[in-house]
C-alpha cells in the first residue's frame, strides 16, 4: 500500500511496533507523523475488514490506544518509485481476560495474549510476509504460537497456523476465540 507521504520516515524499521510499551511514541512525536500514522492504520484496518468480510473495521489507532493493543507494521523500504516505501501488512495483538475451556470442560479465567487482527496486502500474500510478521511478534512477546488465543480466525489464517506451526487440533470454546492443543 502506497501513500503520498514517506513511509520510511513514519516506520523506521522493517517491522515497527506501534502501541503499548513501545518506544514508538517517542519517534512519532510530531503532529504530522501522528496524522500519517492514523491514516495508515485506518487504511490497514479497512482493508483487513474487507478481506475478512467484516461489516466494519476492528482496527483503528484510537481503539488500539484505548485497549492497550500492539500493532506490528511491516513495510517494504525500497518500494514506491519515489522511494517513499510502502506498507505490506500488519498484525495486532492484545491481552484479554477470557474464560477458557480446557479438554475436561473446566472454565479457566485467564489473561492470554490474543491475535486480534492480521492482514497482508493481497498482492503480497503467500510470499512469507505473514510468517515474517508473526515470527517477529512471537520473538518480541516471548510466547509460543500454541500459547496464543486467536479471535475468529479466517480460513486463510487457520491454514497459515497449520502450515507454519502445526496447529490444527483446537480445544472447543464457547466464545469466538480459538485455542489449540498446547495452550495450557
Ligand atoms: N488461501 C488459503 N490459505 C492461504 C491463503 C489463501 N488465499 N493465503 C495464505 N494462506 C495460508 C496458507 O497456509 C499459505 O501456505 P500455502 O501457500 O503453501 O498454501 C500460507 O498462509 C502462506 O504463509 P505466508 O505467505 O507467510 O502468509 P501471508 O503473507 O499470505 O499472510 C494472512 C497470511 C495474514 C492470513 C493473509 O493471507 C491475509 O491477509 N489474509 C486475508 C485477511 C485474513 O484472513 N486475516 C486473518 C483474519 S483472522 C484474525 O486476524 C484473528
XYZ file of N, CA and C and ligand atoms in Angstrom:
603
model
N 0.830 -1.175 0.000
C 0.000 0.000 0.000
C 0.874 1.237 0.000
N 0.650 2.074 -1.021
C 1.471 3.274 -1.151
C 0.697 4.476 -0.629
N 1.418 5.414 -0.080
C 0.814 6.645 0.440
C 1.583 7.821 -0.148
N 1.000 9.022 -0.060
C 1.706 10.162 -0.645
C 2.644 10.831 0.365
N 2.959 10.121 1.456
C 3.970 10.617 2.400
C 5.004 9.507 2.614
N 6.077 9.845 3.313
C 7.208 8.927 3.400
C 7.008 7.872 4.498
N 6.778 6.638 4.042
C 6.572 5.514 4.968
C 7.856 5.216 5.741
N 9.004 5.480 5.116
C 10.276 5.214 5.798
C 10.529 6.196 6.947
N 9.956 7.392 6.847
C 10.051 8.320 7.985
C 9.106 7.887 9.101
N 7.959 7.380 8.683
C 6.928 7.019 9.666
C 7.290 5.741 10.416
N 7.793 4.750 9.682
C 8.150 3.457 10.290
C 9.645 3.216 10.082
N 10.441 3.413 11.127
C 11.895 3.331 10.959
C 12.404 1.924 10.654
N 11.701 0.906 11.131
C 12.208 -0.461 10.978
C 11.391 -1.237 9.945
N 11.949 -2.356 9.521
C 11.195 -3.209 8.587
C 9.864 -3.591 9.241
N 9.927 -3.981 10.519
C 8.694 -4.195 11.283
C 8.742 -3.236 12.468
N 7.800 -2.327 12.517
C 7.762 -1.338 13.595
C 6.593 -1.656 14.525
N 6.887 -1.644 15.814
C 5.836 -1.891 16.812
C 5.250 -0.560 17.272
N 3.928 -0.452 17.096
C 3.218 0.767 17.476
C 2.317 0.427 18.646
N 2.393 1.205 19.708
C 1.419 0.989 20.789
C 2.061 0.738 22.121
N 1.257 0.136 22.972
C 1.589 -0.136 24.374
C 3.049 -0.552 24.589
N 3.713 0.112 25.518
C 5.096 -0.225 25.919
C 6.099 -0.254 24.777
N 5.874 0.515 23.729
C 6.879 0.538 22.666
C 7.511 1.929 22.671
N 8.683 2.013 22.037
C 9.363 3.309 22.017
C 8.821 4.180 20.883
N 7.778 3.675 20.218
C 7.292 4.382 19.033
C 6.787 5.789 19.354
N 6.191 5.947 20.524
C 5.616 7.248 20.873
C 6.667 8.356 20.803
N 7.900 8.005 21.213
C 8.992 8.994 21.157
C 9.315 9.337 19.713
N 9.228 8.309 18.848
C 9.550 8.535 17.439
C 8.482 9.412 16.780
N 7.219 9.067 16.977
C 6.124 9.799 16.306
C 5.718 10.998 17.162
N 6.660 11.909 17.327
C 6.430 12.997 18.286
C 5.951 14.284 17.618
N 5.633 14.223 16.323
C 5.122 15.445 15.691
C 3.686 15.218 15.241
N 2.975 16.325 15.047
C 1.566 16.220 14.632
C 1.452 15.559 13.266
N 2.420 15.846 12.392
C 2.353 15.281 11.033
C 2.523 13.762 11.090
N 3.505 13.292 11.869
C 3.698 11.839 11.967
C 2.475 11.174 12.588
N 1.898 11.792 13.608
C 0.705 11.233 14.250
C -0.454 11.160 13.255
N -0.598 12.217 12.449
C -1.686 12.241 11.467
C -1.466 11.150 10.412
N -0.215 11.020 9.942
C 0.081 9.999 8.929
C -0.092 8.586 9.492
N 0.301 8.415 10.750
C 0.123 7.113 11.393
C -1.363 6.751 11.434
N -2.163 7.738 11.794
C -3.606 7.499 11.866
C -4.154 7.085 10.494
N -3.682 7.763 9.446
C -4.153 7.445 8.091
C -3.784 5.998 7.732
N -2.516 5.618 8.001
C -2.065 4.261 7.631
C -2.872 3.206 8.387
N -3.051 3.420 9.698
C -3.765 2.407 10.492
C -5.233 2.312 10.054
N -5.846 3.462 9.719
C -7.233 3.437 9.209
C -7.317 2.594 7.946
N -6.395 2.846 7.010
C -6.422 2.121 5.731
C -6.209 0.625 5.967
N -5.221 0.291 6.812
C -4.958 -1.123 7.098
C -6.190 -1.787 7.713
N -6.801 -1.108 8.671
C -7.985 -1.657 9.340
C -9.119 -1.897 8.353
N -9.312 -0.939 7.443
C -10.400 -1.075 6.466
C -10.131 -2.216 5.490
N -8.882 -2.310 5.052
C -8.549 -3.368 4.077
C -8.676 -4.744 4.717
N -8.257 -4.830 5.974
C -8.361 -6.113 6.668
C -9.828 -6.505 6.837
N -10.653 -5.520 7.214
C -12.083 -5.798 7.406
C -12.705 -6.283 6.098
N -12.330 -5.625 4.998
C -12.880 -6.016 3.699
C -12.443 -7.447 3.353
N -11.164 -7.742 3.599
C -10.643 -9.081 3.277
C -11.345 -10.164 4.083
N -11.790 -9.796 5.292
C -12.447 -10.787 6.159
C -13.969 -10.709 6.058
N -14.446 -9.826 5.193
C -15.883 -9.587 5.011
C -16.567 -9.208 6.323
N -15.892 -8.339 7.091
C -16.500 -7.824 8.325
C -17.316 -6.587 7.960
N -18.308 -6.270 8.792
C -19.144 -5.106 8.458
C -18.408 -3.795 8.713
N -17.447 -3.809 9.635
C -16.695 -2.577 9.912
C -15.297 -2.907 10.380
N -14.451 -1.882 10.386
C -13.063 -2.085 10.784
C -12.961 -2.373 12.281
N -12.090 -3.300 12.651
C -11.873 -3.567 14.072
C -10.531 -2.975 14.524
N -9.818 -2.355 13.589
C -8.531 -1.755 13.953
C -8.506 -0.285 13.583
N -8.413 0.570 14.616
C -8.157 2.000 14.411
C -7.103 2.375 15.448
N -6.454 3.499 15.234
C -5.414 3.911 16.182
C -6.036 4.160 17.555
N -7.203 4.796 17.556
C -7.844 5.119 18.832
C -8.211 3.853 19.600
N -8.828 2.904 18.900
C -9.214 1.643 19.570
C -7.986 0.962 20.153
N -6.880 0.966 19.398
C -5.690 0.263 19.890
C -5.112 0.985 21.101
N -5.191 2.321 21.111
C -4.665 3.057 22.263
C -5.541 2.852 23.496
N -6.855 2.822 23.284
C -7.767 2.687 24.422
C -7.699 1.293 25.025
N -7.430 0.299 24.193
C -7.491 -1.080 24.672
C -6.121 -1.724 24.877
N -5.077 -0.897 24.988
C -3.719 -1.421 25.240
C -3.297 -2.477 24.230
N -3.585 -2.208 22.967
C -3.215 -3.184 21.944
C -1.901 -2.787 21.280
N -1.269 -3.775 20.644
C 0.007 -3.518 19.992
C -0.105 -3.884 18.523
N 0.355 -2.984 17.655
C 0.247 -3.217 16.219
C 1.654 -3.306 15.625
N 1.934 -4.423 14.957
C 3.206 -4.605 14.267
C 2.967 -4.295 12.795
N 3.715 -3.308 12.256
C 3.516 -2.904 10.859
C 4.738 -3.320 10.041
N 4.479 -4.045 8.951
C 5.556 -4.489 8.052
C 5.596 -3.570 6.832
N 6.807 -3.083 6.518
C 6.940 -2.205 5.338
C 7.953 -2.781 4.361
N 7.936 -2.230 3.137
C 8.983 -2.508 2.155
C 9.631 -1.157 1.870
N 10.861 -1.003 2.345
C 11.509 0.313 2.304
C 11.777 0.803 0.883
N 12.081 -0.132 -0.031
C 12.523 0.299 -1.366
C 11.391 0.413 -2.381
N 10.173 0.146 -1.961
C 9.056 0.211 -2.910
C 8.632 1.665 -3.140
N 7.784 1.847 -4.122
C 7.231 3.159 -4.479
C 8.316 3.953 -5.212
N 8.072 4.195 -6.487
C 9.056 4.832 -7.383
C 9.847 5.955 -6.761
N 9.136 6.771 -6.007
C 9.817 7.950 -5.469
C 10.566 7.647 -4.167
N 10.686 6.349 -3.843
C 11.488 5.989 -2.665
C 10.791 6.236 -1.345
N 9.459 6.330 -1.399
C 8.725 6.621 -0.160
C 8.495 5.359 0.675
N 8.685 4.185 0.045
C 8.395 2.934 0.752
C 6.904 2.633 0.725
N 6.543 1.406 1.070
C 5.122 1.076 1.142
C 4.865 0.142 2.318
N 3.591 0.028 2.673
C 3.201 -0.825 3.796
C 2.683 -2.141 3.232
N 3.177 -3.251 3.813
C 2.803 -4.585 3.309
C 1.653 -5.179 4.126
N 1.677 -4.974 5.434
C 0.627 -5.578 6.257
C 0.832 -5.289 7.729
N -0.006 -5.903 8.550
C 0.094 -5.665 9.996
C -0.462 -6.842 10.778
N -0.090 -6.850 12.050
C -0.582 -7.872 12.991
C -0.887 -7.137 14.287
N -2.086 -7.366 14.821
C -2.464 -6.677 16.071
C -2.663 -7.694 17.192
N -2.041 -7.426 18.337
C -2.193 -8.314 19.492
C -2.707 -7.511 20.691
N -3.191 -8.231 21.672
C -3.601 -7.590 22.920
C -3.971 -8.656 23.931
N -3.838 -8.321 25.214
C -4.232 -9.289 26.246
C -5.715 -9.127 26.551
N -6.391 -10.256 26.737
C -7.834 -10.209 27.041
C -8.125 -11.153 28.187
N -9.037 -10.719 29.040
C -9.475 -11.597 30.130
C -10.538 -12.523 29.558
N -10.232 -13.819 29.560
C -11.146 -14.783 28.934
C -11.422 -15.943 29.876
N -12.575 -16.542 29.724
C -12.834 -17.825 30.372
C -12.553 -18.901 29.326
N -11.497 -19.671 29.554
C -11.041 -20.626 28.549
C -11.369 -22.038 29.018
N -12.018 -22.794 28.140
C -12.356 -24.193 28.460
C -11.168 -25.098 28.166
N -10.838 -25.994 29.115
C -9.791 -26.978 28.816
C -10.443 -28.255 28.283
N -9.628 -29.264 28.006
C -10.141 -30.507 27.401
C -11.151 -31.220 28.300
N -11.068 -30.960 29.635
C -12.007 -31.604 30.562
C -13.279 -30.782 30.748
N -13.366 -29.651 30.023
C -14.563 -28.815 30.116
C -14.555 -27.860 31.292
N -13.393 -27.710 31.964
C -13.309 -26.754 33.071
C -13.108 -25.336 32.538
N -13.754 -24.378 33.203
C -13.534 -22.967 32.855
C -12.304 -22.456 33.583
N -11.393 -21.817 32.845
C -10.202 -21.233 33.463
C -10.194 -19.748 33.155
N -10.174 -18.924 34.193
C -10.109 -17.483 33.965
C -8.652 -17.128 33.667
N -8.406 -16.582 32.492
C -7.019 -16.338 32.063
C -6.914 -14.986 31.368
N -5.665 -14.559 31.175
C -5.414 -13.268 30.529
C -4.400 -13.478 29.389
N -4.752 -14.318 28.402
C -3.745 -14.672 27.397
C -3.502 -13.558 26.385
N -2.350 -13.655 25.720
C -2.103 -12.779 24.582
C -2.954 -13.283 23.420
N -3.653 -12.377 22.775
C -4.562 -12.769 21.689
C -4.112 -12.137 20.377
N -4.321 -12.850 19.282
C -4.165 -12.235 17.964
C -5.534 -11.711 17.581
N -5.607 -10.391 17.358
C -6.905 -9.738 17.175
C -7.168 -9.350 15.723
N -6.116 -9.089 14.973
C -6.289 -8.723 13.561
C -4.962 -8.988 12.847
N -5.052 -9.380 11.581
C -3.860 -9.811 10.849
C -4.169 -9.634 9.374
N -3.317 -8.913 8.669
C -3.603 -8.680 7.249
C -2.310 -8.427 6.470
N -2.212 -9.079 5.316
C -1.138 -8.811 4.354
C -1.813 -8.413 3.038
N -1.282 -7.364 2.403
C -1.893 -6.878 1.164
C -2.025 -8.020 0.146
N -3.141 -8.029 -0.574
C -3.456 -9.131 -1.499
C -2.294 -9.421 -2.457
N -1.610 -8.381 -2.926
C -0.527 -8.579 -3.907
C 0.697 -9.250 -3.286
N 0.754 -9.314 -1.957
C 1.940 -9.853 -1.276
C 1.651 -11.135 -0.499
N 0.405 -11.619 -0.591
C 0.073 -12.833 0.163
C 0.779 -14.058 -0.425
N 0.978 -15.046 0.437
C 1.628 -16.320 0.073
C 3.073 -16.138 -0.388
N 3.742 -15.115 0.168
C 5.166 -14.900 -0.147
C 5.999 -14.907 1.133
N 5.388 -15.294 2.249
C 6.137 -15.357 3.506
C 6.075 -14.093 4.358
N 5.329 -13.072 3.895
C 5.268 -11.816 4.670
C 4.526 -12.028 5.992
N 3.428 -12.788 5.936
C 2.676 -13.051 7.163
C 3.535 -13.790 8.177
N 4.307 -14.766 7.699
C 5.172 -15.535 8.606
C 6.237 -14.635 9.231
N 6.771 -13.744 8.425
C 7.794 -12.813 8.904
C 7.219 -11.955 10.054
N 6.020 -11.421 9.857
C 5.355 -10.617 10.894
C 5.082 -11.459 12.140
N 4.554 -12.642 11.913
C 4.118 -13.496 13.021
C 5.309 -13.938 13.874
N 6.399 -14.347 13.216
C 7.590 -14.796 13.953
C 8.196 -13.641 14.747
N 8.195 -12.464 14.139
C 8.742 -11.287 14.835
C 7.924 -11.015 16.104
N 6.602 -11.083 15.958
C 5.730 -10.849 17.114
C 6.006 -11.883 18.218
N 6.138 -13.157 17.845
C 6.404 -14.207 18.849
C 7.697 -13.911 19.595
N 8.707 -13.457 18.856
C 10.003 -13.166 19.458
C 9.892 -11.986 20.437
N 9.252 -10.915 19.978
C 9.145 -9.710 20.822
C 8.295 -9.996 22.069
N 7.202 -10.739 21.876
C 6.302 -11.000 23.002
C 6.818 -12.140 23.888
N 7.772 -12.912 23.362
C 8.328 -14.023 24.132
C 7.309 -15.125 24.389
N 6.499 -15.440 23.363
C 5.496 -16.511 23.514
C 5.650 -17.549 22.402
N 5.044 -18.722 22.640
C 4.970 -19.734 21.586
C 3.615 -19.589 20.893
N 3.571 -19.976 19.624
C 2.313 -19.833 18.874
C 1.164 -20.558 19.569
N 1.465 -21.718 20.178
C 0.397 -22.507 20.803
C -0.174 -21.836 22.058
N 0.505 -20.812 22.576
C 0.011 -20.135 23.785
C -0.916 -18.967 23.467
N -1.143 -18.722 22.174
C -1.980 -17.582 21.783
C -3.450 -17.984 21.682
N -4.317 -17.036 21.956
C -5.746 -17.207 21.646
C -6.015 -16.370 20.396
N -6.764 -16.938 19.470
C -6.977 -16.265 18.183
C -8.445 -15.867 18.069
N -8.659 -14.599 17.764
C -10.027 -14.086 17.677
C -10.614 -14.376 16.290
N -11.559 -15.264 16.229
C -12.267 -15.600 14.973
C -11.350 -15.746 13.762
N -10.440 -16.719 13.755
C -9.518 -16.831 12.621
C -10.243 -17.131 11.314
N -9.779 -16.510 10.240
C -10.336 -16.777 8.907
C -9.781 -18.123 8.405
N -10.329 -18.617 7.306
C -9.822 -19.908 6.804
C -8.369 -19.780 6.363
N -7.968 -18.601 5.860
C -6.572 -18.401 5.450
C -5.645 -18.454 6.668
N -6.097 -17.872 7.757
C -5.276 -17.843 8.973
C -5.194 -19.253 9.576
N -6.289 -19.996 9.521
C -6.278 -21.377 10.031
C -5.279 -22.209 9.223
N -5.306 -22.016 7.913
C -4.378 -22.746 7.057
C -2.934 -22.327 7.355
N -2.728 -21.040 7.591
C -1.400 -20.486 7.924
C -0.855 -21.131 9.207
N -1.701 -21.220 10.231
C -1.244 -21.772 11.523
C -0.927 -23.261 11.400
N -1.706 -23.927 10.583
C -1.469 -25.363 10.384
C -0.142 -25.577 9.641
N 0.044 -24.794 8.594
C 1.243 -24.966 7.766
C 2.526 -24.613 8.523
N 2.543 -23.447 9.151
C 3.798 -22.951 9.726
C 4.049 -23.402 11.164
N 2.991 -23.705 11.911
C 3.170 -24.008 13.337
C 2.540 -25.340 13.744
N 2.092 -26.100 12.751
C 1.463 -27.406 13.002
C 0.325 -27.297 14.020
N -0.375 -26.187 14.009
C -1.510 -26.012 14.925
C -2.790 -26.342 14.173
N -3.449 -27.388 14.579
C -4.704 -27.741 13.907
C -5.740 -28.288 14.879
N -5.274 -28.945 15.962
C -6.244 -29.523 16.903
C -6.719 -28.443 17.871
N -7.961 -28.027 17.715
C -8.464 -26.952 18.574
C -9.120 -27.530 19.826
N -9.114 -26.724 20.887
C -9.847 -27.084 22.105
C -11.148 -26.268 22.051
N -12.305 -26.941 21.914
C -13.564 -26.211 21.690
C -13.860 -25.187 22.788
N -14.327 -24.016 22.362
C -14.637 -22.919 23.274
C -16.081 -22.472 23.088
N -16.581 -21.705 24.047
C -17.944 -21.189 23.893
C -17.939 -19.719 23.449
N -16.756 -19.155 23.269
C -16.682 -17.784 22.753
C -16.067 -17.819 21.342
N -15.732 -16.639 20.787
C -15.212 -16.593 19.408
C -13.732 -16.901 19.304
N -13.086 -17.108 20.447
C -11.637 -17.326 20.409
C -11.326 -18.795 20.143
N -10.244 -19.002 19.406
C -9.800 -20.363 19.101
C -8.461 -20.589 19.797
N -8.369 -21.711 20.508
C -7.080 -22.107 21.088
C -6.751 -23.515 20.607
N -5.473 -23.847 20.686
C -5.005 -25.125 20.138
C -4.391 -25.974 21.246
N -4.228 -27.264 20.931
C -3.510 -28.156 21.849
C -2.176 -27.507 22.188
N -1.777 -27.571 23.437
C -0.514 -26.943 23.840
C -0.734 -25.595 24.495
N -1.992 -25.120 24.490
C -2.286 -23.812 25.088
C -2.058 -23.845 26.596
N -2.468 -24.939 27.246
C -2.368 -24.990 28.715
C -1.003 -25.497 29.164
N -5.951 -19.388 0.795
C -5.654 -20.326 1.709
N -4.577 -20.242 2.549
C -3.820 -19.121 2.458
C -4.095 -18.094 1.545
C -5.201 -18.273 0.665
N -5.530 -17.356 -0.267
N -3.176 -17.127 1.707
C -2.335 -17.539 2.694
N -2.718 -18.748 3.157
C -2.056 -19.564 4.189
C -1.608 -20.880 3.547
O -1.374 -21.825 4.565
C -0.294 -20.472 2.910
O 0.530 -21.561 2.566
P 0.428 -22.157 1.040
O 0.617 -21.003 0.122
O 1.521 -23.179 0.980
O -0.957 -22.750 0.913
C 0.299 -19.644 3.993
O -0.809 -18.926 4.600
C 1.308 -18.644 3.453
O 2.032 -18.077 4.513
P 2.533 -16.577 4.371
O 2.936 -16.286 2.953
O 3.559 -16.340 5.429
O 1.198 -15.796 4.752
P 0.577 -14.458 4.106
O 1.648 -13.447 3.858
O -0.307 -14.819 2.960
O -0.315 -13.922 5.330
C -2.619 -13.855 6.091
C -1.332 -14.725 5.892
C -2.298 -12.669 7.011
C -3.695 -14.726 6.742
C -3.063 -13.338 4.702
O -3.378 -14.421 3.880
C -4.230 -12.369 4.737
O -4.053 -11.181 4.928
N -5.471 -12.871 4.539
C -6.649 -12.021 4.446
C -7.033 -11.455 5.809
C -7.215 -12.538 6.849
O -7.868 -13.545 6.622
N -6.636 -12.283 8.053
C -6.775 -13.118 9.252
C -8.017 -12.675 9.948
S -8.372 -13.516 11.479
C -7.534 -12.668 12.672
O -6.831 -11.741 12.390
C -7.603 -13.063 14.138
